[in-house]
């Protein structure tokens, strides 16, 4: 299981539209928004980095979302499995930098 603390940047005057859109995804928990109403702080839960990347791509396809930036990750369960010798197919390809959408 991977937990990500992320910042979602939205187009001007689209905070409420994006907030409603995010409520359709139970893996996304909304915490707060910035005073300028251009950023939403969320926590995202995913089973794997591939699932996190797929969900991020799905969310980022919303025309009112400019960017999704993952600021921290918690994946202690995966580390514990590796330490026990239960190697899993772990790929970190989804954690690289992505290009922002062009406005």
mmCIF file of N, CA, C and O in Angstrom:
data_model
loop_
_atom_site.group_PDB
_atom_site.id
_atom_site.type_symbol
_atom_site.label_atom_id
_atom_site.label_comp_id
_atom_site.label_asym_id
_atom_site.label_seq_id
_atom_site.Cartn_x
_atom_site.Cartn_y
_atom_site.Cartn_z
ATOM 1 N N UNK A 1 0.846 -1.172 0.000
ATOM 2 C CA UNK A 1 0.000 0.000 0.000
ATOM 3 C C UNK A 1 0.892 1.235 0.000
ATOM 4 O O UNK A 1 1.858 1.300 0.740
ATOM 5 N N UNK A 2 0.550 2.196 -0.815
ATOM 6 C CA UNK A 2 1.283 3.450 -0.898
ATOM 7 C C UNK A 2 0.337 4.585 -0.549
ATOM 8 O O UNK A 2 -0.785 4.650 -1.044
ATOM 9 N N UNK A 3 0.811 5.465 0.308
ATOM 10 C CA UNK A 3 0.067 6.673 0.652
ATOM 11 C C UNK A 3 0.872 7.860 0.148
ATOM 12 O O UNK A 3 2.080 7.933 0.375
ATOM 13 N N UNK A 4 0.207 8.778 -0.514
ATOM 14 C CA UNK A 4 0.871 9.952 -1.063
ATOM 15 C C UNK A 4 0.184 11.211 -0.568
ATOM 16 O O UNK A 4 -1.038 11.319 -0.612
ATOM 17 N N UNK A 5 0.969 12.166 -0.109
ATOM 18 C CA UNK A 5 0.465 13.500 0.196
ATOM 19 C C UNK A 5 0.716 14.336 -1.044
ATOM 20 O O UNK A 5 1.857 14.465 -1.487
ATOM 21 N N UNK A 6 -0.331 14.876 -1.629
ATOM 22 C CA UNK A 6 -0.205 15.513 -2.929
ATOM 23 C C UNK A 6 -0.886 16.874 -2.966
ATOM 24 O O UNK A 6 -1.799 17.157 -2.191
ATOM 25 N N UNK A 7 -0.439 17.690 -3.902
ATOM 26 C CA UNK A 7 -0.993 19.012 -4.125
ATOM 27 C C UNK A 7 -1.539 19.045 -5.544
ATOM 28 O O UNK A 7 -0.811 18.761 -6.506
ATOM 29 N N UNK A 8 -2.815 19.378 -5.675
ATOM 30 C CA UNK A 8 -3.452 19.458 -6.981
ATOM 31 C C UNK A 8 -3.692 20.927 -7.299
ATOM 32 O O UNK A 8 -4.392 21.626 -6.559
ATOM 33 N N UNK A 9 -3.091 21.405 -8.388
ATOM 34 C CA UNK A 9 -3.254 22.781 -8.821
ATOM 35 C C UNK A 9 -4.368 22.836 -9.852
ATOM 36 O O UNK A 9 -4.395 22.042 -10.787
ATOM 37 N N UNK A 10 -5.287 23.785 -9.646
ATOM 38 C CA UNK A 10 -6.474 23.876 -10.498
ATOM 39 C C UNK A 10 -6.517 25.221 -11.224
ATOM 40 O O UNK A 10 -5.895 26.196 -10.794
ATOM 41 N N UNK A 11 -7.276 25.254 -12.289
ATOM 42 C CA UNK A 11 -7.472 26.504 -13.033
ATOM 43 C C UNK A 11 -8.243 27.495 -12.160
ATOM 44 O O UNK A 11 -9.009 27.108 -11.276
ATOM 45 N N UNK A 12 -8.042 28.765 -12.473
ATOM 46 C CA UNK A 12 -8.700 29.821 -11.728
ATOM 47 C C UNK A 12 -10.220 29.649 -11.753
ATOM 48 O O UNK A 12 -10.808 29.341 -12.795
ATOM 49 N N UNK A 13 -10.831 29.829 -10.596
ATOM 50 C CA UNK A 13 -12.285 29.726 -10.409
ATOM 51 C C UNK A 13 -12.846 28.321 -10.644
ATOM 52 O O UNK A 13 -14.040 28.168 -10.889
ATOM 53 N N UNK A 14 -12.013 27.300 -10.554
ATOM 54 C CA UNK A 14 -12.474 25.929 -10.792
ATOM 55 C C UNK A 14 -12.310 25.029 -9.571
ATOM 56 O O UNK A 14 -12.463 23.819 -9.655
ATOM 57 N N UNK A 15 -12.008 25.619 -8.416
ATOM 58 C CA UNK A 15 -11.783 24.827 -7.204
ATOM 59 C C UNK A 15 -12.990 23.964 -6.861
ATOM 60 O O UNK A 15 -12.843 22.765 -6.617
ATOM 61 N N UNK A 16 -14.175 24.532 -6.858
ATOM 62 C CA UNK A 16 -15.348 23.743 -6.468
ATOM 63 C C UNK A 16 -15.645 22.642 -7.482
ATOM 64 O O UNK A 16 -16.039 21.537 -7.103
ATOM 65 N N UNK A 17 -15.433 22.908 -8.771
ATOM 66 C CA UNK A 17 -15.641 21.875 -9.793
ATOM 67 C C UNK A 17 -14.692 20.698 -9.582
ATOM 68 O O UNK A 17 -15.104 19.535 -9.646
ATOM 69 N N UNK A 18 -13.434 21.003 -9.323
ATOM 70 C CA UNK A 18 -12.440 19.938 -9.128
ATOM 71 C C UNK A 18 -12.710 19.203 -7.814
ATOM 72 O O UNK A 18 -12.610 17.979 -7.751
ATOM 73 N N UNK A 19 -13.098 19.928 -6.776
ATOM 74 C CA UNK A 19 -13.413 19.288 -5.494
ATOM 75 C C UNK A 19 -14.539 18.277 -5.675
ATOM 76 O O UNK A 19 -14.452 17.146 -5.174
ATOM 77 N N UNK A 20 -15.577 18.649 -6.391
ATOM 78 C CA UNK A 20 -16.681 17.723 -6.656
ATOM 79 C C UNK A 20 -16.214 16.529 -7.484
ATOM 80 O O UNK A 20 -16.617 15.395 -7.240
ATOM 81 N N UNK A 21 -15.371 16.774 -8.471
ATOM 82 C CA UNK A 21 -14.815 15.705 -9.303
ATOM 83 C C UNK A 21 -14.034 14.707 -8.448
ATOM 84 O O UNK A 21 -14.185 13.493 -8.597
ATOM 85 N N UNK A 22 -13.210 15.209 -7.526
ATOM 86 C CA UNK A 22 -12.375 14.339 -6.682
ATOM 87 C C UNK A 22 -13.200 13.476 -5.743
ATOM 88 O O UNK A 22 -12.775 12.387 -5.361
ATOM 89 N N UNK A 23 -14.389 13.920 -5.379
ATOM 90 C CA UNK A 23 -15.249 13.144 -4.485
ATOM 91 C C UNK A 23 -15.704 11.827 -5.119
ATOM 92 O O UNK A 23 -16.175 10.936 -4.417
ATOM 93 N N UNK A 24 -15.535 11.697 -6.433
ATOM 94 C CA UNK A 24 -15.878 10.449 -7.126
ATOM 95 C C UNK A 24 -14.817 9.366 -6.955
ATOM 96 O O UNK A 24 -15.016 8.240 -7.406
ATOM 97 N N UNK A 25 -13.705 9.705 -6.324
ATOM 98 C CA UNK A 25 -12.590 8.771 -6.180
ATOM 99 C C UNK A 25 -12.345 8.493 -4.693
ATOM 100 O O UNK A 25 -11.753 9.320 -3.991
ATOM 101 N N UNK A 26 -12.794 7.346 -4.202
ATOM 102 C CA UNK A 26 -12.656 7.050 -2.771
ATOM 103 C C UNK A 26 -11.204 6.937 -2.306
ATOM 104 O O UNK A 26 -10.933 7.059 -1.106
ATOM 105 N N UNK A 27 -10.273 6.754 -3.231
ATOM 106 C CA UNK A 27 -8.861 6.663 -2.839
ATOM 107 C C UNK A 27 -8.250 8.045 -2.586
ATOM 108 O O UNK A 27 -7.109 8.160 -2.152
ATOM 109 N N UNK A 28 -9.012 9.111 -2.872
ATOM 110 C CA UNK A 28 -8.535 10.482 -2.681
ATOM 111 C C UNK A 28 -9.270 11.104 -1.505
ATOM 112 O O UNK A 28 -10.492 11.150 -1.481
ATOM 113 N N UNK A 29 -8.501 11.571 -0.523
ATOM 114 C CA UNK A 29 -9.090 12.254 0.627
ATOM 115 C C UNK A 29 -8.663 13.723 0.583
ATOM 116 O O UNK A 29 -7.473 14.032 0.575
ATOM 117 N N UNK A 30 -9.642 14.605 0.549
ATOM 118 C CA UNK A 30 -9.379 16.037 0.466
ATOM 119 C C UNK A 30 -9.169 16.578 1.875
ATOM 120 O O UNK A 30 -9.976 16.317 2.771
ATOM 121 N N UNK A 31 -8.087 17.357 2.060
ATOM 122 C CA UNK A 31 -7.802 17.931 3.374
ATOM 123 C C UNK A 31 -8.114 19.418 3.439
ATOM 124 O O UNK A 31 -8.783 19.872 4.348
ATOM 125 N N UNK A 32 -7.611 20.186 2.498
ATOM 126 C CA UNK A 32 -7.814 21.631 2.537
ATOM 127 C C UNK A 32 -7.508 22.218 1.168
ATOM 128 O O UNK A 32 -7.059 21.508 0.265
ATOM 129 N N UNK A 33 -7.743 23.509 1.045
ATOM 130 C CA UNK A 33 -7.367 24.224 -0.176
ATOM 131 C C UNK A 33 -6.636 25.501 0.230
ATOM 132 O O UNK A 33 -6.779 25.988 1.353
ATOM 133 N N UNK A 34 -5.884 26.043 -0.700
ATOM 134 C CA UNK A 34 -5.119 27.249 -0.418
ATOM 135 C C UNK A 34 -6.037 28.474 -0.411
ATOM 136 O O UNK A 34 -7.129 28.453 -0.972
ATOM 137 N N UNK A 35 -5.570 29.534 0.216
ATOM 138 C CA UNK A 35 -6.361 30.761 0.302
ATOM 139 C C UNK A 35 -6.678 31.334 -1.075
ATOM 140 O O UNK A 35 -7.742 31.915 -1.273
ATOM 141 N N UNK A 36 -5.762 31.160 -2.034
ATOM 142 C CA UNK A 36 -6.004 31.696 -3.374
ATOM 143 C C UNK A 36 -6.905 30.787 -4.213
ATOM 144 O O UNK A 36 -7.205 31.080 -5.359
ATOM 145 N N UNK A 37 -7.323 29.663 -3.628
ATOM 146 C CA UNK A 37 -8.242 28.704 -4.250
ATOM 147 C C UNK A 37 -7.692 28.102 -5.548
ATOM 148 O O UNK A 37 -8.439 27.755 -6.447
ATOM 149 N N UNK A 38 -6.378 27.933 -5.594
ATOM 150 C CA UNK A 38 -5.750 27.343 -6.770
ATOM 151 C C UNK A 38 -5.109 25.988 -6.488
ATOM 152 O O UNK A 38 -4.689 25.306 -7.407
ATOM 153 N N UNK A 39 -5.057 25.591 -5.205
ATOM 154 C CA UNK A 39 -4.426 24.329 -4.827
ATOM 155 C C UNK A 39 -5.293 23.576 -3.827
ATOM 156 O O UNK A 39 -5.878 24.174 -2.928
ATOM 157 N N UNK A 40 -5.318 22.265 -3.990
ATOM 158 C CA UNK A 40 -6.045 21.391 -3.078
ATOM 159 C C UNK A 40 -5.034 20.394 -2.503
ATOM 160 O O UNK A 40 -4.276 19.770 -3.251
ATOM 161 N N UNK A 41 -5.018 20.259 -1.190
ATOM 162 C CA UNK A 41 -4.144 19.298 -0.526
ATOM 163 C C UNK A 41 -4.939 18.014 -0.329
ATOM 164 O O UNK A 41 -6.031 18.029 0.237
ATOM 165 N N UNK A 42 -4.384 16.903 -0.826
ATOM 166 C CA UNK A 42 -5.067 15.617 -0.747
ATOM 167 C C UNK A 42 -4.109 14.526 -0.274
ATOM 168 O O UNK A 42 -2.892 14.677 -0.354
ATOM 169 N N UNK A 43 -4.689 13.444 0.195
ATOM 170 C CA UNK A 43 -3.950 12.201 0.434
ATOM 171 C C UNK A 43 -4.520 11.188 -0.547
ATOM 172 O O UNK A 43 -5.739 11.123 -0.754
ATOM 173 N N UNK A 44 -3.630 10.431 -1.160
ATOM 174 C CA UNK A 44 -4.053 9.417 -2.126
ATOM 175 C C UNK A 44 -3.545 8.068 -1.647
ATOM 176 O O UNK A 44 -2.385 7.928 -1.268
ATOM 177 N N UNK A 45 -4.407 7.064 -1.684
ATOM 178 C CA UNK A 45 -4.054 5.705 -1.284
ATOM 179 C C UNK A 45 -4.121 4.806 -2.513
ATOM 180 O O UNK A 45 -5.100 4.831 -3.250
ATOM 181 N N UNK A 46 -3.064 4.020 -2.730
ATOM 182 C CA UNK A 46 -3.029 3.107 -3.870
ATOM 183 C C UNK A 46 -2.325 1.815 -3.467
ATOM 184 O O UNK A 46 -1.511 1.796 -2.549
ATOM 185 N N UNK A 47 -2.650 0.742 -4.168
ATOM 186 C CA UNK A 47 -2.033 -0.558 -3.883
ATOM 187 C C UNK A 47 -0.590 -0.637 -4.375
ATOM 188 O O UNK A 47 0.208 -1.387 -3.834
ATOM 189 N N UNK A 48 -0.262 0.108 -5.423
ATOM 190 C CA UNK A 48 1.079 0.043 -6.008
ATOM 191 C C UNK A 48 1.403 1.364 -6.675
ATOM 192 O O UNK A 48 0.526 2.207 -6.879
ATOM 193 N N UNK A 49 2.679 1.524 -7.047
ATOM 194 C CA UNK A 49 3.055 2.739 -7.752
ATOM 195 C C UNK A 49 2.396 2.807 -9.125
ATOM 196 O O UNK A 49 2.040 3.882 -9.602
ATOM 197 N N UNK A 50 2.157 1.652 -9.741
ATOM 198 C CA UNK A 50 1.462 1.647 -11.033
ATOM 199 C C UNK A 50 0.035 2.146 -10.872
ATOM 200 O O UNK A 50 -0.456 2.914 -11.692
ATOM 201 N N UNK A 51 -0.632 1.708 -9.808
ATOM 202 C CA UNK A 51 -2.004 2.159 -9.559
ATOM 203 C C UNK A 51 -2.033 3.661 -9.259
ATOM 204 O O UNK A 51 -2.924 4.377 -9.710
ATOM 205 N N UNK A 52 -1.051 4.140 -8.510
ATOM 206 C CA UNK A 52 -0.970 5.564 -8.210
ATOM 207 C C UNK A 52 -0.766 6.368 -9.492
ATOM 208 O O UNK A 52 -1.408 7.400 -9.702
ATOM 209 N N UNK A 53 0.103 5.881 -10.355
ATOM 210 C CA UNK A 53 0.352 6.573 -11.620
ATOM 211 C C UNK A 53 -0.904 6.566 -12.500
ATOM 212 O O UNK A 53 -1.262 7.592 -13.087
ATOM 213 N N UNK A 54 -1.585 5.445 -12.563
ATOM 214 C CA UNK A 54 -2.806 5.345 -13.364
ATOM 215 C C UNK A 54 -3.883 6.303 -12.835
ATOM 216 O O UNK A 54 -4.527 7.022 -13.607
ATOM 217 N N UNK A 55 -4.067 6.332 -11.524
ATOM 218 C CA UNK A 55 -5.043 7.233 -10.936
ATOM 219 C C UNK A 55 -4.651 8.689 -11.185
ATOM 220 O O UNK A 55 -5.498 9.514 -11.533
ATOM 221 N N UNK A 56 -3.380 9.006 -11.031
ATOM 222 C CA UNK A 56 -2.913 10.372 -11.279
ATOM 223 C C UNK A 56 -3.183 10.791 -12.717
ATOM 224 O O UNK A 56 -3.623 11.914 -12.974
ATOM 225 N N UNK A 57 -2.930 9.887 -13.652
ATOM 226 C CA UNK A 57 -3.202 10.188 -15.061
ATOM 227 C C UNK A 57 -4.694 10.400 -15.304
ATOM 228 O O UNK A 57 -5.083 11.293 -16.055
ATOM 229 N N UNK A 58 -5.524 9.588 -14.662
ATOM 230 C CA UNK A 58 -6.974 9.740 -14.795
ATOM 231 C C UNK A 58 -7.423 11.089 -14.244
ATOM 232 O O UNK A 58 -8.177 11.819 -14.890
ATOM 233 N N UNK A 59 -6.951 11.428 -13.048
ATOM 234 C CA UNK A 59 -7.324 12.706 -12.448
ATOM 235 C C UNK A 59 -6.817 13.871 -13.290
ATOM 236 O O UNK A 59 -7.522 14.849 -13.509
ATOM 237 N N UNK A 60 -5.595 13.743 -13.766
ATOM 238 C CA UNK A 60 -4.968 14.819 -14.534
ATOM 239 C C UNK A 60 -5.643 15.030 -15.890
ATOM 240 O O UNK A 60 -5.428 16.053 -16.532
ATOM 241 N N UNK A 61 -6.465 14.093 -16.308
ATOM 242 C CA UNK A 61 -7.171 14.261 -17.578
ATOM 243 C C UNK A 61 -8.332 15.255 -17.442
ATOM 244 O O UNK A 61 -8.891 15.690 -18.451
ATOM 245 N N UNK A 62 -8.679 15.616 -16.213
ATOM 246 C CA UNK A 62 -9.717 16.623 -15.999
ATOM 247 C C UNK A 62 -9.197 17.961 -16.509
ATOM 248 O O UNK A 62 -8.116 18.403 -16.131
ATOM 249 N N UNK A 63 -9.974 18.606 -17.344
ATOM 250 C CA UNK A 63 -9.539 19.853 -17.980
ATOM 251 C C UNK A 63 -9.291 20.990 -16.995
ATOM 252 O O UNK A 63 -8.592 21.959 -17.318
ATOM 253 N N UNK A 64 -9.810 20.889 -15.784
ATOM 254 C CA UNK A 64 -9.631 21.946 -14.786
ATOM 255 C C UNK A 64 -8.455 21.710 -13.848
ATOM 256 O O UNK A 64 -8.167 22.550 -13.004
ATOM 257 N N UNK A 65 -7.788 20.565 -14.004
ATOM 258 C CA UNK A 65 -6.601 20.270 -13.195
ATOM 259 C C UNK A 65 -5.367 20.608 -14.019
ATOM 260 O O UNK A 65 -5.185 20.107 -15.126
ATOM 261 N N UNK A 66 -4.519 21.467 -13.463
ATOM 262 C CA UNK A 66 -3.293 21.871 -14.145
ATOM 263 C C UNK A 66 -2.175 20.879 -13.860
ATOM 264 O O UNK A 66 -1.444 20.487 -14.758
ATOM 265 N N UNK A 67 -2.052 20.460 -12.590
ATOM 266 C CA UNK A 67 -0.936 19.603 -12.212
ATOM 267 C C UNK A 67 -1.258 18.858 -10.916
ATOM 268 O O UNK A 67 -1.997 19.355 -10.077
ATOM 269 N N UNK A 68 -0.677 17.671 -10.791
ATOM 270 C CA UNK A 68 -0.728 16.914 -9.537
ATOM 271 C C UNK A 68 0.714 16.666 -9.118
ATOM 272 O O UNK A 68 1.478 16.039 -9.848
ATOM 273 N N UNK A 69 1.076 17.199 -7.958
ATOM 274 C CA UNK A 69 2.445 17.047 -7.452
ATOM 275 C C UNK A 69 2.404 16.225 -6.170
ATOM 276 O O UNK A 69 1.758 16.610 -5.200
ATOM 277 N N UNK A 70 3.083 15.087 -6.191
ATOM 278 C CA UNK A 70 3.169 14.223 -5.010
ATOM 279 C C UNK A 70 4.338 14.717 -4.171
ATOM 280 O O UNK A 70 5.472 14.769 -4.643
ATOM 281 N N UNK A 71 4.066 15.081 -2.920
ATOM 282 C CA UNK A 71 5.100 15.670 -2.078
ATOM 283 C C UNK A 71 5.704 14.711 -1.068
ATOM 284 O O UNK A 71 6.818 14.932 -0.616
ATOM 285 N N UNK A 72 4.985 13.697 -0.686
ATOM 286 C CA UNK A 72 5.592 12.678 0.177
ATOM 287 C C UNK A 72 4.899 11.344 -0.071
ATOM 288 O O UNK A 72 3.770 11.283 -0.535
ATOM 289 N N UNK A 73 5.642 10.282 0.232
ATOM 290 C CA UNK A 73 5.118 8.927 0.079
ATOM 291 C C UNK A 73 5.365 8.157 1.361
ATOM 292 O O UNK A 73 6.370 8.354 2.036
ATOM 293 N N UNK A 74 4.449 7.279 1.665
ATOM 294 C CA UNK A 74 4.619 6.354 2.776
ATOM 295 C C UNK A 74 4.333 4.955 2.226
ATOM 296 O O UNK A 74 3.239 4.689 1.738
ATOM 297 N N UNK A 75 5.338 4.114 2.247
ATOM 298 C CA UNK A 75 5.164 2.756 1.740
ATOM 299 C C UNK A 75 5.885 1.758 2.624
ATOM 300 O O UNK A 75 6.565 0.862 2.171
ATOM 301 N N UNK A 76 5.690 1.902 3.933
ATOM 302 C CA UNK A 76 6.355 1.073 4.917
ATOM 303 C C UNK A 76 6.048 -0.414 4.744
ATOM 304 O O UNK A 76 6.917 -1.259 4.917
ATOM 305 N N UNK A 77 4.806 -0.758 4.389
ATOM 306 C CA UNK A 77 4.447 -2.170 4.232
ATOM 307 C C UNK A 77 5.296 -2.836 3.152
ATOM 308 O O UNK A 77 5.711 -3.989 3.306
ATOM 309 N N UNK A 78 5.565 -2.126 2.059
ATOM 310 C CA UNK A 78 6.387 -2.686 0.990
ATOM 311 C C UNK A 78 7.814 -2.933 1.474
ATOM 312 O O UNK A 78 8.415 -3.953 1.176
ATOM 313 N N UNK A 79 8.344 -2.001 2.264
ATOM 314 C CA UNK A 79 9.700 -2.159 2.799
ATOM 315 C C UNK A 79 9.760 -3.363 3.738
ATOM 316 O O UNK A 79 10.701 -4.160 3.687
ATOM 317 N N UNK A 80 8.745 -3.521 4.570
ATOM 318 C CA UNK A 80 8.712 -4.665 5.489
ATOM 319 C C UNK A 80 8.685 -5.988 4.724
ATOM 320 O O UNK A 80 9.338 -6.956 5.127
ATOM 321 N N UNK A 81 7.942 -6.051 3.625
ATOM 322 C CA UNK A 81 7.887 -7.265 2.809
ATOM 323 C C UNK A 81 9.253 -7.578 2.199
ATOM 324 O O UNK A 81 9.671 -8.737 2.154
ATOM 325 N N UNK A 82 9.945 -6.567 1.740
ATOM 326 C CA UNK A 82 11.278 -6.772 1.169
ATOM 327 C C UNK A 82 12.227 -7.276 2.254
ATOM 328 O O UNK A 82 13.006 -8.208 2.035
ATOM 329 N N UNK A 83 12.156 -6.672 3.438
ATOM 330 C CA UNK A 83 13.016 -7.085 4.548
ATOM 331 C C UNK A 83 12.766 -8.536 4.957
ATOM 332 O O UNK A 83 13.676 -9.238 5.377
ATOM 333 N N UNK A 84 11.528 -9.003 4.826
ATOM 334 C CA UNK A 84 11.186 -10.392 5.157
ATOM 335 C C UNK A 84 11.623 -11.356 4.066
ATOM 336 O O UNK A 84 11.512 -12.565 4.230
ATOM 337 N N UNK A 85 12.082 -10.834 2.944
ATOM 338 C CA UNK A 85 12.475 -11.697 1.842
ATOM 339 C C UNK A 85 11.352 -11.977 0.872
ATOM 340 O O UNK A 85 11.514 -12.749 -0.070
ATOM 341 N N UNK A 86 10.215 -11.379 1.092
ATOM 342 C CA UNK A 86 9.083 -11.531 0.182
ATOM 343 C C UNK A 86 9.187 -10.466 -0.898
ATOM 344 O O UNK A 86 8.466 -9.481 -0.894
ATOM 345 N N UNK A 87 10.115 -10.672 -1.786
ATOM 346 C CA UNK A 87 10.349 -9.662 -2.817
ATOM 347 C C UNK A 87 9.113 -9.526 -3.686
ATOM 348 O O UNK A 87 8.495 -10.494 -4.077
ATOM 349 N N UNK A 88 8.772 -8.304 -3.944
ATOM 350 C CA UNK A 88 7.627 -8.005 -4.787
ATOM 351 C C UNK A 88 8.141 -7.292 -6.027
ATOM 352 O O UNK A 88 9.226 -6.736 -6.024
ATOM 353 N N UNK A 89 7.338 -7.317 -7.038
ATOM 354 C CA UNK A 89 7.696 -6.604 -8.258
ATOM 355 C C UNK A 89 7.450 -5.122 -8.030
ATOM 356 O O UNK A 89 6.363 -4.621 -8.244
ATOM 357 N N UNK A 90 8.473 -4.432 -7.555
ATOM 358 C CA UNK A 90 8.343 -3.013 -7.249
ATOM 359 C C UNK A 90 9.026 -2.207 -8.346
ATOM 360 O O UNK A 90 10.198 -2.388 -8.635
ATOM 361 N N UNK A 91 8.265 -1.349 -8.944
ATOM 362 C CA UNK A 91 8.764 -0.465 -9.989
ATOM 363 C C UNK A 91 8.549 0.958 -9.525
ATOM 364 O O UNK A 91 7.459 1.312 -9.088
ATOM 365 N N UNK A 92 9.571 1.777 -9.612
ATOM 366 C CA UNK A 92 9.436 3.164 -9.200
ATOM 367 C C UNK A 92 9.288 4.100 -10.395
ATOM 368 O O UNK A 92 9.456 5.298 -10.272
ATOM 369 N N UNK A 93 8.904 3.552 -11.533
ATOM 370 C CA UNK A 93 8.805 4.380 -12.733
ATOM 371 C C UNK A 93 7.757 5.474 -12.594
ATOM 372 O O UNK A 93 7.870 6.520 -13.196
ATOM 373 N N UNK A 94 6.748 5.266 -11.793
ATOM 374 C CA UNK A 94 5.693 6.256 -11.636
ATOM 375 C C UNK A 94 6.063 7.425 -10.743
ATOM 376 O O UNK A 94 5.287 8.355 -10.596
ATOM 377 N N UNK A 95 7.252 7.406 -10.161
ATOM 378 C CA UNK A 95 7.632 8.463 -9.238
ATOM 379 C C UNK A 95 8.517 9.531 -9.860
ATOM 380 O O UNK A 95 8.988 10.412 -9.187
ATOM 381 N N UNK A 96 8.723 9.453 -11.147
ATOM 382 C CA UNK A 96 9.561 10.457 -11.815
ATOM 383 C C UNK A 96 8.797 11.738 -12.053
ATOM 384 O O UNK A 96 7.601 11.836 -11.881
ATOM 385 N N UNK A 97 9.558 12.747 -12.490
ATOM 386 C CA UNK A 97 8.946 14.038 -12.794
ATOM 387 C C UNK A 97 8.140 13.931 -14.073
ATOM 388 O O UNK A 97 8.502 13.253 -15.010
ATOM 389 N N UNK A 98 7.037 14.627 -14.106
ATOM 390 C CA UNK A 98 6.148 14.671 -15.272
ATOM 391 C C UNK A 98 6.082 16.113 -15.753
ATOM 392 O O UNK A 98 6.267 17.049 -14.997
ATOM 393 N N UNK A 99 5.763 16.264 -17.019
ATOM 394 C CA UNK A 99 5.565 17.607 -17.548
ATOM 395 C C UNK A 99 4.198 18.120 -17.127
ATOM 396 O O UNK A 99 3.227 17.375 -17.103
ATOM 397 N N UNK A 100 4.145 19.413 -16.805
ATOM 398 C CA UNK A 100 2.871 20.033 -16.467
ATOM 399 C C UNK A 100 2.046 20.201 -17.746
ATOM 400 O O UNK A 100 2.593 20.348 -18.827
ATOM 401 N N UNK A 101 0.749 20.200 -17.582
ATOM 402 C CA UNK A 101 -0.134 20.477 -18.710
ATOM 403 C C UNK A 101 0.098 21.895 -19.186
ATOM 404 O O UNK A 101 0.334 22.797 -18.382
ATOM 405 N N UNK A 102 0.026 22.080 -20.459
ATOM 406 C CA UNK A 102 0.098 23.417 -21.015
ATOM 407 C C UNK A 102 -1.273 24.050 -20.988
ATOM 408 O O UNK A 102 -2.246 23.425 -21.349
ATOM 409 N N UNK A 103 -1.338 25.269 -20.551
ATOM 410 C CA UNK A 103 -2.621 25.970 -20.481
ATOM 411 C C UNK A 103 -3.009 26.517 -21.842
ATOM 412 O O UNK A 103 -2.294 26.883 -22.642
#
